[in-house]
Each structure stands twice: as structure tokens, then as C-alpha cells.
GROMACS .gro file of C-alpha atoms in nm:
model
   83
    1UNK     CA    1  -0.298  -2.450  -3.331
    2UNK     CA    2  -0.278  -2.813  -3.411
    3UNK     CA    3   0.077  -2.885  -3.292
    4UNK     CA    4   0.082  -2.627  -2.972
    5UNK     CA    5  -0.206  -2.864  -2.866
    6UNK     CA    6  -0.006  -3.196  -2.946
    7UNK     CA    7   0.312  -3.081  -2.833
    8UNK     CA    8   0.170  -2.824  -2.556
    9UNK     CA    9   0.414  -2.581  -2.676
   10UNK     CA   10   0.528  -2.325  -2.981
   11UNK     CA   11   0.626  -2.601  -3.256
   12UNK     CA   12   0.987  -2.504  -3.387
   13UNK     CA   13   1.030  -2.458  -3.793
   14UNK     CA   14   1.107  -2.792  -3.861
   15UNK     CA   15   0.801  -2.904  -3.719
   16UNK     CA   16   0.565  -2.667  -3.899
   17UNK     CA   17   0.770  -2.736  -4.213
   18UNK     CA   18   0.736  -3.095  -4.163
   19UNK     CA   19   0.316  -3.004  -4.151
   20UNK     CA   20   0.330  -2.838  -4.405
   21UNK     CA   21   0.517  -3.010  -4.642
   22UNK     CA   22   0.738  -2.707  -4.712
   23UNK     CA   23   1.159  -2.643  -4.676
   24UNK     CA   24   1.238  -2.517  -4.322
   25UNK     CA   25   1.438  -2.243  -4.452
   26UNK     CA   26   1.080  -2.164  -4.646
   27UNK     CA   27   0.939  -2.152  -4.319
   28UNK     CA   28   1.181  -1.989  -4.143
   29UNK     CA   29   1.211  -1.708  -4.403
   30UNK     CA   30   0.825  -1.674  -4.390
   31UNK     CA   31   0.798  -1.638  -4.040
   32UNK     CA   32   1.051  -1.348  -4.028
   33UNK     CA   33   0.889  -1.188  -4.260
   34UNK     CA   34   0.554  -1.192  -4.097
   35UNK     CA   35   0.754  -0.975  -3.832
   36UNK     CA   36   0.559  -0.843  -3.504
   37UNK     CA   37   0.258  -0.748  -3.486
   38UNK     CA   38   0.139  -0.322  -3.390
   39UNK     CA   39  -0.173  -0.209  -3.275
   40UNK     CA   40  -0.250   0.123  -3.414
   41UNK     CA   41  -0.434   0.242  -3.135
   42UNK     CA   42  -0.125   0.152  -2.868
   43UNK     CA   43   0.139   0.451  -2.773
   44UNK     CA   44   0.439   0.432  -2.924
   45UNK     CA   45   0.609   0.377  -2.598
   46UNK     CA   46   0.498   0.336  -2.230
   47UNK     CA   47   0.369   0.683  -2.108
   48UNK     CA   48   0.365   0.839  -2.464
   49UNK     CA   49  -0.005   0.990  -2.553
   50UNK     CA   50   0.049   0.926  -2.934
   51UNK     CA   51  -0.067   0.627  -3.104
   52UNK     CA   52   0.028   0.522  -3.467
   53UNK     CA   53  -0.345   0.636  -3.521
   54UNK     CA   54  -0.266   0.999  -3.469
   55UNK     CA   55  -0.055   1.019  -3.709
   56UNK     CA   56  -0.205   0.813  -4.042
   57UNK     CA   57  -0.332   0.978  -4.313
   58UNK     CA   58  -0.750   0.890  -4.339
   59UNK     CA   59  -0.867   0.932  -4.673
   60UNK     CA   60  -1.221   0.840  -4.587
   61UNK     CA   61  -1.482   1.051  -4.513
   62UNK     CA   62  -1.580   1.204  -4.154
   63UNK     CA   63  -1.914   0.999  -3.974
   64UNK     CA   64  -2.092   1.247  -4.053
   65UNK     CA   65  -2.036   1.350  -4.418
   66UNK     CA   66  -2.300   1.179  -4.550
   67UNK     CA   67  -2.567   1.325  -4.274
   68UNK     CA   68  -2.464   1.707  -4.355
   69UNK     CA   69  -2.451   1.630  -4.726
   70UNK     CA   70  -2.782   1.514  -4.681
   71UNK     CA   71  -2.912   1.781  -4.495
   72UNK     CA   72  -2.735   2.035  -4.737
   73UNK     CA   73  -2.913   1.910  -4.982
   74UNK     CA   74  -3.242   1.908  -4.822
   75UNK     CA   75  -3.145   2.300  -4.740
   76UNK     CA   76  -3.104   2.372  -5.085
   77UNK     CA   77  -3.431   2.203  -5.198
   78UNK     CA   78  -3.643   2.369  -4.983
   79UNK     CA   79  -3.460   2.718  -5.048
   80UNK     CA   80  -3.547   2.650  -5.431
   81UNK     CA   81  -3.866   2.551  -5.418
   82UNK     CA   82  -3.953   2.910  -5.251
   83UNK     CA   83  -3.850   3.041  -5.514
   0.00000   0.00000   0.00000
């Protein structure tokens, strides 16, 4: 950012209140609520096999829904138009 390159380090709150025209406590209240940051795709310790990943619920549609819809369909066609 624009003061790590100045100051060739982390600026503190005051600093990045001072940027951004804001109340340190502002800052500082924002920044702890931004929290850390998880990668869904990293165990959930060191040596653990499951991720965050395994264990979210996915709405959304497999790949390949849309391909063996399609190629139901084109099943069914044909199969009627025997008839």
C-alpha cells in the first residue's frame, strides 16, 4: 500500500486514520473486525486431511448436470420420435 511503501513498514492505526480522514478508534474497530483471513481449501490443522471445503454445504449444481440433462433430453427425444 501507499504508506508500507513510504514508511517501509505496516502503518499503525493512527496513521491509516490520519489517511483516511477517519477516528482511530474507527479504524481500529474496523480492522478487528476484518479478523484473519481462511482458505477453504487449507486443513484445519497441520497434518489434518479435512479442509473447510469438505464440510460446506454446495447448493449448486454438479459439472456435469447440465451435460446429462442434456443428453437426457436428447434420450427422450429420440425415444419419442420412434414412436
Amino acid at each position: 500500500s501507499q504508506l508500507e511503501q513510504e514508511f517501509e513498514r505496516d502503518p499503525n492505526t493512527r496513521e491509516l486514520a490520519n489517511l483516511l480522514d477517519m477516528d482511530s478508534q474507527d479504524v481500529a474497530d474496523t480492522l478487528k473486525i476484518a479478523g484473519r483471513h481462511v482458505s477453504v481449501d487449507a486443513p484445519f490443522a497441520q497434518g489434518d486431511d479435512n479442509r473447510l471445503l469438505d464440510v460446506l454445504q454446495n447448493d449448486g449444481h454438479l459439472p456435469d448436470h447440465g451435460l446429462n440433462k442434456d443428453s437426457l433430453t436428447l434420450e427422450v427425444e429420440r425415444s419419442l420420435s420412434v414412436l
